[in-house]
Coordinates of C-alpha atoms in Angstrom, one line a residue:
X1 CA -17.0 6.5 18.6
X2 CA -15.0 4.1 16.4
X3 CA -11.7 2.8 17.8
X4 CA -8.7 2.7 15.8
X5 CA -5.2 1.9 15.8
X6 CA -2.4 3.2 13.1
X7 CA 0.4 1.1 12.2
X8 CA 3.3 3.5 10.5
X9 CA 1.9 6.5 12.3
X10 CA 4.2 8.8 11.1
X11 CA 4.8 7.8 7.7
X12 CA 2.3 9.4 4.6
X13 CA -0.6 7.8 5.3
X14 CA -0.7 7.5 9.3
X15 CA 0.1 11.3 9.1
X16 CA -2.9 11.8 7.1
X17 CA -5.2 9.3 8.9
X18 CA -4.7 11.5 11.8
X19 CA -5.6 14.5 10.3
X20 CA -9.2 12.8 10.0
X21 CA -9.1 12.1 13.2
X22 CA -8.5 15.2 14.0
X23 CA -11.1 17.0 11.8
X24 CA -13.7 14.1 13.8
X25 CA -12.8 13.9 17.4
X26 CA -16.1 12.7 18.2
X27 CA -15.8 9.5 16.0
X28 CA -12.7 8.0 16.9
X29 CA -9.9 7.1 19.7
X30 CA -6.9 6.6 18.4
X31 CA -5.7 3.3 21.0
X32 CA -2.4 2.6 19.5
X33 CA 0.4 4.5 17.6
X34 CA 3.8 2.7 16.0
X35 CA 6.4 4.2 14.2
X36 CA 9.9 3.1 12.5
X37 CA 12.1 5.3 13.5
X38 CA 10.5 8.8 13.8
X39 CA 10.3 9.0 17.6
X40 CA 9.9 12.8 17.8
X41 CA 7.0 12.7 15.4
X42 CA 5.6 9.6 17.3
X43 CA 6.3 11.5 20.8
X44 CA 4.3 14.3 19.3
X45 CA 1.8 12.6 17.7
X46 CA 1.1 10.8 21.4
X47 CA 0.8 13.5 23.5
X48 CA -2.0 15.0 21.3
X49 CA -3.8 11.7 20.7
X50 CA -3.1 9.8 24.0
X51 CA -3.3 6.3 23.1
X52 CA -2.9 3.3 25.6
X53 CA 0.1 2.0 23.7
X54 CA 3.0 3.2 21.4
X55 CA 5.9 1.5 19.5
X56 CA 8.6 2.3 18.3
X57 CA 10.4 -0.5 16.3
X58 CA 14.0 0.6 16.6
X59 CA 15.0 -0.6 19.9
X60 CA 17.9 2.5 20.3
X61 CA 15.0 5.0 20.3
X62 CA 13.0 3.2 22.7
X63 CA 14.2 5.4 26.4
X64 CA 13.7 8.5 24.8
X65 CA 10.0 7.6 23.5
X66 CA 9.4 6.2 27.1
X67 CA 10.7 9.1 29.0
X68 CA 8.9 11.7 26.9
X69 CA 5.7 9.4 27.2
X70 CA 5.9 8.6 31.3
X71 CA 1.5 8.2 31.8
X72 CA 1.8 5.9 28.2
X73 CA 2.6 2.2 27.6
X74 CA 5.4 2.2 25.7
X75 CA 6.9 -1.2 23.7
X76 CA 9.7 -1.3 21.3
X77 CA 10.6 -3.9 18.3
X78 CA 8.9 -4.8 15.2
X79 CA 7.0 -7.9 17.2
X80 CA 5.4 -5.2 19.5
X81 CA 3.3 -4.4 16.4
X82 CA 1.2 -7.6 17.4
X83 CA 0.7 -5.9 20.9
X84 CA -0.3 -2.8 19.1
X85 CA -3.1 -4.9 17.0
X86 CA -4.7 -6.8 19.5
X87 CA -6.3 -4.5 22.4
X88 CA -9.6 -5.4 23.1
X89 CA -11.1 -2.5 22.0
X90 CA -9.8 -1.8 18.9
X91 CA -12.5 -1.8 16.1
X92 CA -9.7 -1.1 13.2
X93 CA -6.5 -1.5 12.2
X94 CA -4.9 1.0 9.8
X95 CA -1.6 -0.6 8.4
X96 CA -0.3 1.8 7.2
X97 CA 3.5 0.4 7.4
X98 CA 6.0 0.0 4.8
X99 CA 6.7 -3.6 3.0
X100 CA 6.6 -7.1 4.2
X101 CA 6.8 -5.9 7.6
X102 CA 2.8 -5.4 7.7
X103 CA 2.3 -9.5 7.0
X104 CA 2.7 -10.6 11.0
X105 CA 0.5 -7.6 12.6
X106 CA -2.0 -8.0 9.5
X107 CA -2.5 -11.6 10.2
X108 CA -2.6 -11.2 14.4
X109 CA -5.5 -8.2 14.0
X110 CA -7.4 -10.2 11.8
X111 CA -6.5 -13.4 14.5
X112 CA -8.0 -10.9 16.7
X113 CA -11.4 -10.2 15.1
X114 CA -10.3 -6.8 13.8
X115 CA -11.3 -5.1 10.9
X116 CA -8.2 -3.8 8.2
X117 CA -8.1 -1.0 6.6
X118 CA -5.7 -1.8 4.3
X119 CA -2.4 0.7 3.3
X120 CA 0.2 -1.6 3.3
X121 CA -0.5 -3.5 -0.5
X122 CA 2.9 -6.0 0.3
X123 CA 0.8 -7.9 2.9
X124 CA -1.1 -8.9 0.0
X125 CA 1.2 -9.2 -2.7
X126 CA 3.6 -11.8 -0.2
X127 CA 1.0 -13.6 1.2
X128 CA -2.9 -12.9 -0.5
X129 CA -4.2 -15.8 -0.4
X130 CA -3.9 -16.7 3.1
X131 CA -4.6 -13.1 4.2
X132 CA -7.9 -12.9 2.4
X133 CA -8.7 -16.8 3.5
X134 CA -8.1 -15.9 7.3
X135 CA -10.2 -12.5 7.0
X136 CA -13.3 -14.8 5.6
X137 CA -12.5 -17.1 8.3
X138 CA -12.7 -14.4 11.2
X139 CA -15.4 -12.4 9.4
X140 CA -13.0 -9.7 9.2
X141 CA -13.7 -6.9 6.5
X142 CA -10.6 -5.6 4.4
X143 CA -11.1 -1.9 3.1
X144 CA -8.5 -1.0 0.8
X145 CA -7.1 2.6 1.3
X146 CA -5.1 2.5 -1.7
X147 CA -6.9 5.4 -3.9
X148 CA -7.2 2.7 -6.6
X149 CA -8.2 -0.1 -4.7
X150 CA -10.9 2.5 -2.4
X151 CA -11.7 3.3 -5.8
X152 CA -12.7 -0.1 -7.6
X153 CA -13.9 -1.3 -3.7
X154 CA -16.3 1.8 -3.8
X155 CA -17.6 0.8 -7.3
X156 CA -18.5 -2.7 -6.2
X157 CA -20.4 -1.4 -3.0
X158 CA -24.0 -2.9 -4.2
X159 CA -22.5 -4.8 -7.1
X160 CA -22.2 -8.0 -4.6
X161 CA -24.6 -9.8 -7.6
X162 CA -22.9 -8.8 -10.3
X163 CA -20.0 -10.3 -12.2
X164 CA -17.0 -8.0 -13.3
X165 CA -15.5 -8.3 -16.5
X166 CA -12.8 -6.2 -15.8
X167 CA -10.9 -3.8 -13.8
X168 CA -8.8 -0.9 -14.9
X169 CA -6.7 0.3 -12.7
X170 CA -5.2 3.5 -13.7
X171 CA -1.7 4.8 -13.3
X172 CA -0.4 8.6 -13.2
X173 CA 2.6 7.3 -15.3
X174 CA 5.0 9.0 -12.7
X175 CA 7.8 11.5 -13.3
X176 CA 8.6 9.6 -16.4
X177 CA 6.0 8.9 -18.5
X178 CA 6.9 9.0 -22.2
X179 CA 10.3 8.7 -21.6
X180 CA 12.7 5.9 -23.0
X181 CA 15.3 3.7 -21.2
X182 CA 17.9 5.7 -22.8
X183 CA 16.8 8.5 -21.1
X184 CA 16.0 6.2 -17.6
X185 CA 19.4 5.0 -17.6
X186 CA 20.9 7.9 -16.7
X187 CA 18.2 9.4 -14.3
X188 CA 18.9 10.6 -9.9
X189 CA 17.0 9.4 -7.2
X190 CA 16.6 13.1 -6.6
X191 CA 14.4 13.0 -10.3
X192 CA 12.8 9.9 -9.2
X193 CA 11.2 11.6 -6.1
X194 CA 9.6 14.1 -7.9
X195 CA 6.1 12.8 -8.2
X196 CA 4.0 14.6 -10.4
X197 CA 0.3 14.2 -8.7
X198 CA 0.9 12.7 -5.2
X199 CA 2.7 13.2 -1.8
X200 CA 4.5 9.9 -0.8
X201 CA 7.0 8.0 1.3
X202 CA 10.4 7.8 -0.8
X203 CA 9.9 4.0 -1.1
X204 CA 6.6 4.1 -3.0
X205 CA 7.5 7.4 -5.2
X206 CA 10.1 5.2 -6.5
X207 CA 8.1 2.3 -6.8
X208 CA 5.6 4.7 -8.7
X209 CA 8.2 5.9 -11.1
X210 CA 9.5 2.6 -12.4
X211 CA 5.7 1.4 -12.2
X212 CA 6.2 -1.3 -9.4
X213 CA 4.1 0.0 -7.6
X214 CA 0.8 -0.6 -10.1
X215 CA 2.4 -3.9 -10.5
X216 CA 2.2 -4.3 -6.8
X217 CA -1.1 -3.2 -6.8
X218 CA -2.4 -5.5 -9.5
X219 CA -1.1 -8.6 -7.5
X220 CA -3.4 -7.0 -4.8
X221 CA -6.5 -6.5 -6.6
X222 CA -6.1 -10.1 -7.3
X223 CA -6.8 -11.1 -4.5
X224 CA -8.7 -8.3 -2.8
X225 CA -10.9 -8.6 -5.6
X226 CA -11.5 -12.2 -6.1
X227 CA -9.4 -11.4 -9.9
X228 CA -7.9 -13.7 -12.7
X229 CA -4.8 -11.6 -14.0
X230 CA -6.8 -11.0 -17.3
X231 CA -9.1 -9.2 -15.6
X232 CA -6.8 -6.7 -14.6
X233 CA -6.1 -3.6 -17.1
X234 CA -3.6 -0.7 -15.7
X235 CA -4.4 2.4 -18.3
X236 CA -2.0 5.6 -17.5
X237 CA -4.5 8.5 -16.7
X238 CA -1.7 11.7 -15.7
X239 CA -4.2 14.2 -14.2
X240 CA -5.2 11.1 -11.5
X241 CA -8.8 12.3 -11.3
X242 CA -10.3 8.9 -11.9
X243 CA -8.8 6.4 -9.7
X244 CA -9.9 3.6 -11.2
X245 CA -12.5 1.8 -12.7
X246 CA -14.8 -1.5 -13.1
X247 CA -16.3 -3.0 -16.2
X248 CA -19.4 -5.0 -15.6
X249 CA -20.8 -8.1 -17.9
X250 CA -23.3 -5.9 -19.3
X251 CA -20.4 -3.6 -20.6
X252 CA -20.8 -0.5 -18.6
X253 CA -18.1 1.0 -16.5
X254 CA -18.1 2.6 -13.2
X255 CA -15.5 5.2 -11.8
X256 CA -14.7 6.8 -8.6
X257 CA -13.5 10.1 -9.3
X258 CA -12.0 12.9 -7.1
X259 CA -8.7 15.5 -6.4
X260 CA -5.9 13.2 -5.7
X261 CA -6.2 13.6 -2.1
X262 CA -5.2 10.5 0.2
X263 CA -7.3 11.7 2.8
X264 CA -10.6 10.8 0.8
X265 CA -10.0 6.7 0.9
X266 CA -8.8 7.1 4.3
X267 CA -11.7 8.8 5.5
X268 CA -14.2 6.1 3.8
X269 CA -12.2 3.2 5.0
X270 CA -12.3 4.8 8.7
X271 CA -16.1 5.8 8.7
X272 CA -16.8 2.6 6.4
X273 CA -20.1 1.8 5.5
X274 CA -21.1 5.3 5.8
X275 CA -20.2 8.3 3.8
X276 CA -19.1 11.0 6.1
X277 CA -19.2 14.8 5.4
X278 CA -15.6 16.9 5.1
X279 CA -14.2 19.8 4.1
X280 CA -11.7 18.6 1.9
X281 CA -11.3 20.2 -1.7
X282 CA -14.3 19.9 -4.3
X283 CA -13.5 18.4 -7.7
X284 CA -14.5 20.9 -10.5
X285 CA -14.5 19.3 -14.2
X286 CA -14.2 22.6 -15.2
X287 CA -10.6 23.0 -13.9
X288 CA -9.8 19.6 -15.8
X289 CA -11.7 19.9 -19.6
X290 CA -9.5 17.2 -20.5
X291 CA -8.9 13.8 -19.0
X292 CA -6.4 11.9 -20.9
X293 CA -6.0 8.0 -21.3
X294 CA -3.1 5.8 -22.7
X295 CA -1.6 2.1 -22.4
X296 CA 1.4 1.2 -20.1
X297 CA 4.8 0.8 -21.4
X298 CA 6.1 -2.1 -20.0
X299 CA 8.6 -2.5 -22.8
X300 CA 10.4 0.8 -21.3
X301 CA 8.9 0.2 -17.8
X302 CA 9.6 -3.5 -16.8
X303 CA 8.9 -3.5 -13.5
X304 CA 4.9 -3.9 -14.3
X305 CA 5.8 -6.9 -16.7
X306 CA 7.9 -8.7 -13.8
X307 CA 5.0 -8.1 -11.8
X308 CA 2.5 -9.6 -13.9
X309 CA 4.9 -12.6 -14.9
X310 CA 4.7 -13.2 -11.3
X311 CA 1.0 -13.1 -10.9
X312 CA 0.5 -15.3 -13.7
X313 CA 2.7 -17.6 -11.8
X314 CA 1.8 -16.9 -8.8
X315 CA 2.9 -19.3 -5.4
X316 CA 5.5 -17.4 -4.1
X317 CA 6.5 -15.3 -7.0
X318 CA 4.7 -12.1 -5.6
X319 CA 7.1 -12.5 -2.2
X320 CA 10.2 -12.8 -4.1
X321 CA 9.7 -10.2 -6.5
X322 CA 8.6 -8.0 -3.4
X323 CA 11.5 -9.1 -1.3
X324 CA 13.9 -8.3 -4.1
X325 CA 12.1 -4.6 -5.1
X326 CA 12.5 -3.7 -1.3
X327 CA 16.2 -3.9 -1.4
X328 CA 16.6 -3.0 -4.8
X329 CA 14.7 -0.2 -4.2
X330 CA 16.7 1.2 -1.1
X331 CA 20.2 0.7 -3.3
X332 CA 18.8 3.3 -5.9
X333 CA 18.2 5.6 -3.1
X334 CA 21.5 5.2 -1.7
X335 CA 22.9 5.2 -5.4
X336 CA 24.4 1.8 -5.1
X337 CA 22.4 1.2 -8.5
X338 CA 20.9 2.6 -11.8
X339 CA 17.1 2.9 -12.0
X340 CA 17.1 0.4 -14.8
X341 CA 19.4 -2.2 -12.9
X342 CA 16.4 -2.3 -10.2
X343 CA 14.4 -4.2 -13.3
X344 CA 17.8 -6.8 -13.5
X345 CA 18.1 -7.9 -9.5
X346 CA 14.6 -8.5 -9.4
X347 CA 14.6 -10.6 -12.7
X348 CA 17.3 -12.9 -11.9
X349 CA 16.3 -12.6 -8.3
X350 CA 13.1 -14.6 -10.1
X351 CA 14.9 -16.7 -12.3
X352 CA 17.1 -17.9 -9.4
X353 CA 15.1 -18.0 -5.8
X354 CA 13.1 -21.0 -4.7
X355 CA 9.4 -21.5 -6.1
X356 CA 6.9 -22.8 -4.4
X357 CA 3.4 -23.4 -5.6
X358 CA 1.6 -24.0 -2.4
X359 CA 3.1 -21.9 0.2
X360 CA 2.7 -22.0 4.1
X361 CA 3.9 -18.6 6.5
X362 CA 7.0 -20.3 7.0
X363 CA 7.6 -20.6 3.2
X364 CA 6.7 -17.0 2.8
X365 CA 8.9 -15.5 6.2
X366 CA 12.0 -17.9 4.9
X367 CA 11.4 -16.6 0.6
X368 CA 11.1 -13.4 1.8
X369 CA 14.8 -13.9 3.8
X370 CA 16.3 -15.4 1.5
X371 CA 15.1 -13.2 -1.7
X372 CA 16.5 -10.4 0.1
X373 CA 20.1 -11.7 0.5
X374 CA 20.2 -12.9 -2.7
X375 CA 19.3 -9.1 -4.3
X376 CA 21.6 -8.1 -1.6
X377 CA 24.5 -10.2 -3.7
X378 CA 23.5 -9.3 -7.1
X379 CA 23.7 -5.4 -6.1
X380 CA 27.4 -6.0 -4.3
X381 CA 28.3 -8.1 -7.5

């Protein structure tokens, strides 16, 4: 029995991971649970799973969570998530939280010898290079849970030899692919939320309309995948069937294919190295005859251009941008701004923050602080 804790419980992805868990009750314990805000959900979620320990990061919820949870351990505040990483028998960590908040607990699980299965792609795009340095140092294995990065990790299972020319990573396009910044100007968070493949948390369906979110996961690849910024491709693929792909030196290309189904890379990160048997949905090509490929178009989509500016750059370019498309990104949804302004903060939000070429954890916690108040200006300007 494998023993697992889920960071962002009740968000997307720690909904889902406990849906495997639920399917396999004779592989895993669930140890630790920790929400945001949701404490009914988390409640719920603890009285059917029973973990040692829950969290719920805001502090007002915390007497209700520990008088619904009276045999549990209950802890509140975002620096409880290190308590919820770190119990001795945890074998994995699922962070499956939202934004730079994942960096701390990340860092203390891996501290702490634990494996990651990774859901939480700002960890790496703030701070990558030290992530990926302390999980060689600890020995600890990263599985990415992202459908694209499970996908291109999947590939290179048994590649370990082999060099990679090239990744693609591929990209549904979002609600609107093919349309043109006249048309984005004008469109409603309400638009923006309407994915056309997957079911997300607000904050990444928007980040997946405006293409952040593959620049995001570019900047992760880097570093997950040992990756010069040349080596990474994003190709828009709408019916998300293949997730993504790697080009080898000799020229062939591998895919991982499948439904788009988040349960499939959560279930292979959780009963990683093996392959496990479910129940979920077959693929049938015969329901998809046609599977369609195109180039980005960052021209009308900047986002994925500001992204890859920053990569290029890199230092801590990644942790502004990300700072800055965290707050940009809630405005929109509280329409204090246009989708297309989102593109303006984070620019001069780049042209305009601190850069740092070598940075420490305190350069990234204080860019991170300070990117954030400086989008917070440009949106009340």
């Amino acid at each position: 029995m494998k023993h697992i804790s889920i960071l962002g419980s009740t968000g997307s992805i720690g909904t889902q991971a406990l849906e495997v868990v639920r399917a396999n009750p004779n592989l895993y314990k669930v140890d630790a649970l920790t929400a945001q805000r949701n404490a009914d959900l988390l409640i719920q979620q603890a009285l059917e799973f029973d973990p040692e320990l829950v969290v719920i990061c805001d502090e007002t919820q915390y007497q209700k969570v520990k008088s619904a949870l009276p045999k549990v351990k209950v802890l509140a505040g975002e620096a409880a998530l290190i308590d919820a990483v770190q119990l001795p028998q945890t074998q994995i960590v699922l962070t499956a939280v939202v934004g730079s908040v994942g960096l701390k607990p990340t860092i203390a699980a891996i501290q702490a010898k634990k494996d990651i299965g990774l859901a939480n792609k700002e960890t790496l795009v703030v701070a990558g290079e030290l992530v990926m340095s302390l999980a060689k140092e600890h020995g600890v294995k990263i599985i990415p849970v992202d459908s694209e990065h499970s996908a291109i990790f999947q590939c290179l299972v048994g590649e370990e030899q082999n060099e990679i020319e090239k990744i693609l990573l591929t990209a549904s396009g979002g609600p609107f692919r093919g349309k043109d910044r006249g048309f984005l100007a004008g469109v409603s968070k309400n638009e923006a939320l309407k994915h056309p493949n997957w079911v997300m948390g607000a904050k990444i369906t928007i980040d997946s309309a405006s293409l952040m979110n593959k620049g995001l996961e570019a900047i992760e690849a880097k570093w997950l995948f040992d990756l010069q910024p040349e080596q990474i491709e994003v190709v828009v693929h709408p019916q998300s069937i293949i997730h993504s792909m790697v080009q080898f030196a000799d020229g062939s290309i591998k895919a991982q294919m499948g439904l788009p189904d988040m349960k499939l890379p959560i279930h292979y990160a959780l009963a990683y190295p093996n392959r496990l048997k479910s129940d979920f949905e077959r693929f049938s090509f015969l329901k998809y005859p046609e599977l369609t490929f195109s180039s980005a178009d960052t021209k009308t989509f900047r986002n994925l251009e500001l992204a890859y500016s920053a990569m290029v750059k890199g230092g801590n370019m990644p942790c502004i941008i990300n700072a800055a498309n965290e707050i940009v990104v809630e405005a929109f949804l509280k329409d204090k701004i246009g989708f297309l302004e989102m593109s303006d903060v984070i620019e001069q939000c780049m042209e305009e923050s601190k850069f740092v070429t070598t940075p420490t954890l305190i350069d990234y916690i204080e860019c991170d602080i300070n990117a954030r108040a400086l989008a917070q200006q440009l949106i009340t300007k």
